[in-house]
Short mmCIF file of C-alpha atoms in Angstrom, two decimals:
data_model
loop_
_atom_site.label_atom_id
_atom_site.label_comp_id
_atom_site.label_asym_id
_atom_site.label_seq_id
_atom_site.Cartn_x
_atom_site.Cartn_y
_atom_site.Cartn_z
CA UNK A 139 0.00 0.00 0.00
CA UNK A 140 2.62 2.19 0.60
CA UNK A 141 4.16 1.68 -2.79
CA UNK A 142 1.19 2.80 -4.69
CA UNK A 143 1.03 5.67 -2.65
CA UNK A 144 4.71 6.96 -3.78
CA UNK A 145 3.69 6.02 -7.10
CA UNK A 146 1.20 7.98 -7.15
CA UNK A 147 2.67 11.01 -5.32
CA UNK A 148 5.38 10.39 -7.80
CA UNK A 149 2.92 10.53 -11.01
CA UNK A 150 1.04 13.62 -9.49
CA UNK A 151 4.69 15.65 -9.41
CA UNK A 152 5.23 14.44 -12.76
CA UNK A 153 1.74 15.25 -14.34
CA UNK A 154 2.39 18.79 -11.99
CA UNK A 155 5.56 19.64 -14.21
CA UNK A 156 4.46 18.60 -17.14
CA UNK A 157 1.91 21.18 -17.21
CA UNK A 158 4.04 23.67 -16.27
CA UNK A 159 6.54 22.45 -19.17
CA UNK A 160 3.69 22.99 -21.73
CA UNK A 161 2.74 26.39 -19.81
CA UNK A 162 6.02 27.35 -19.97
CA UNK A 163 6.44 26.43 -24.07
CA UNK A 164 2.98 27.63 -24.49
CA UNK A 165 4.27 30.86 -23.47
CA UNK A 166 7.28 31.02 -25.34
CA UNK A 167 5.21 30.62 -28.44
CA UNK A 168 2.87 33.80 -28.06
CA UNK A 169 5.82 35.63 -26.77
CA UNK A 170 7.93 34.76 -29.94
CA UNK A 171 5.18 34.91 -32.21
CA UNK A 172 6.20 38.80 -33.44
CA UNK A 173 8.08 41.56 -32.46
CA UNK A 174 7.28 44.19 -29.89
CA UNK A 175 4.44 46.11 -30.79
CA UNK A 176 6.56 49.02 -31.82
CA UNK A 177 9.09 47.12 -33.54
CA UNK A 178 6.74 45.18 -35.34
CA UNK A 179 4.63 48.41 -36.37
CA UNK A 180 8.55 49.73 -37.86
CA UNK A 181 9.45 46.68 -39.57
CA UNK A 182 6.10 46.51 -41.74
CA UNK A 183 6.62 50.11 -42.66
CA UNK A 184 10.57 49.08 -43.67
CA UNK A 185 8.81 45.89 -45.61
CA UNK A 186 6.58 47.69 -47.69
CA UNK A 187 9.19 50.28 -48.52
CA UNK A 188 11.86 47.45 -49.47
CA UNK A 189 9.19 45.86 -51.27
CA UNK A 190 9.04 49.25 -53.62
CA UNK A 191 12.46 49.66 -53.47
CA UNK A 192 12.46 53.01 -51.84
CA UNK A 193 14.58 51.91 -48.70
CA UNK A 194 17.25 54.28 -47.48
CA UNK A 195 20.74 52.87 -46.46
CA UNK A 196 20.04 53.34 -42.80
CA UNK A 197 16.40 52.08 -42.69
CA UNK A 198 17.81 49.22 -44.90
CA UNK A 199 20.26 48.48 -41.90
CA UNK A 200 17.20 49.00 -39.34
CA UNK A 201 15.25 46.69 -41.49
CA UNK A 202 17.88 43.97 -41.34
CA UNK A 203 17.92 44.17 -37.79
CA UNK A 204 14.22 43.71 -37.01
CA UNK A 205 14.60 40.79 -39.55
CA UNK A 206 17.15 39.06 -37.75
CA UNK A 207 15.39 39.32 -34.49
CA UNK A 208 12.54 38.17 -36.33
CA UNK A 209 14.29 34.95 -37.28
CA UNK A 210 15.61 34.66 -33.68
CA UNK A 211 11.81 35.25 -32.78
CA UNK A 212 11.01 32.15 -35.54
CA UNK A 213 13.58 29.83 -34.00
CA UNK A 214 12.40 29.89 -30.47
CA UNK A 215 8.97 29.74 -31.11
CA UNK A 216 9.46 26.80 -33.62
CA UNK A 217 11.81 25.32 -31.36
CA UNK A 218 9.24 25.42 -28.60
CA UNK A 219 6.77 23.87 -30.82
CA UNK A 220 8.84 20.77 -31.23
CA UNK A 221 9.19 20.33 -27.53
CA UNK A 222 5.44 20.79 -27.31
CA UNK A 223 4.61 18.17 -30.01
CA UNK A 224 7.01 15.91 -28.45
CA UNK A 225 5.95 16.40 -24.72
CA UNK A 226 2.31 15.67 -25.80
CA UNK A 227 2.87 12.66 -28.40
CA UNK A 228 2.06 14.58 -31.32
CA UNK A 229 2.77 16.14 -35.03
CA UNK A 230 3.86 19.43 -35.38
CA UNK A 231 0.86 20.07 -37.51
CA UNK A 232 -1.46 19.03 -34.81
CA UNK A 233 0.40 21.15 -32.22
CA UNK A 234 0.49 24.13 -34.63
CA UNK A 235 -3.62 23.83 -35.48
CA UNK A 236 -4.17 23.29 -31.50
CA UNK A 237 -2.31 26.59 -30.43
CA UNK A 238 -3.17 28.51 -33.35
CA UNK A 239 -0.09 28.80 -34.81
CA UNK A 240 -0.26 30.61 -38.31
CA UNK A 241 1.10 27.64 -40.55
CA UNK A 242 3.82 30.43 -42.55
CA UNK A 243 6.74 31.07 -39.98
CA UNK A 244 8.49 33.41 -41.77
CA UNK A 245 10.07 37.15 -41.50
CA UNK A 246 7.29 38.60 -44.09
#
């Protein structure tokens, strides 16, 4: 009798950081899923002007940088959606349609 009870206790710890494991990777994902508002707000404006070709040098180097911390952005939260899928037995395309993921991870 007192196995199953430290089995149990044992299962309730585990099934206690599991769900903060997903919390935690749950979080990561929203978090990484864009820039700052501000940023984010800046580096549209820069994409639509480097889409028209009417990007200066120095908003050209601004726009870089908001695209590399939008990859870094990318990584984590895809990165965090692997650990998800694998913590809960699953695709990536499952996890992506269950969080609500948009399917394109990408810097445009």
């Amino acid at each position: 009798m007192a196995q199953n009870n430290v089995q149990y206790q044992n299962y309730d710890w585990a099934q206690e950081h599991m769900d903060e494991a997903e919390v935690c990777l749950l979080a990561t994902i929203q978090v990484n899923s864009q820039l700052p508002e501000k940023e984010q707000h800046r580096y549209q404006e820069l994409w639509h002007k480097c889409e028209y070709g009417t990007l200066t040098e120095i908003e050209l180097a601004e726009y870089q940088t908001l695209v590399n911390k939008l990859d870094t952005r990318n990584l984590k939260r895809l990165e965090a959606i692997i650990a998800l899928a694998e913590l809960r037995g699953k695709t990536i395309d499952e996890i992506i349609a269950e969080v609500g993921v948009k399917e394109k991870i990408s810097v445009t």
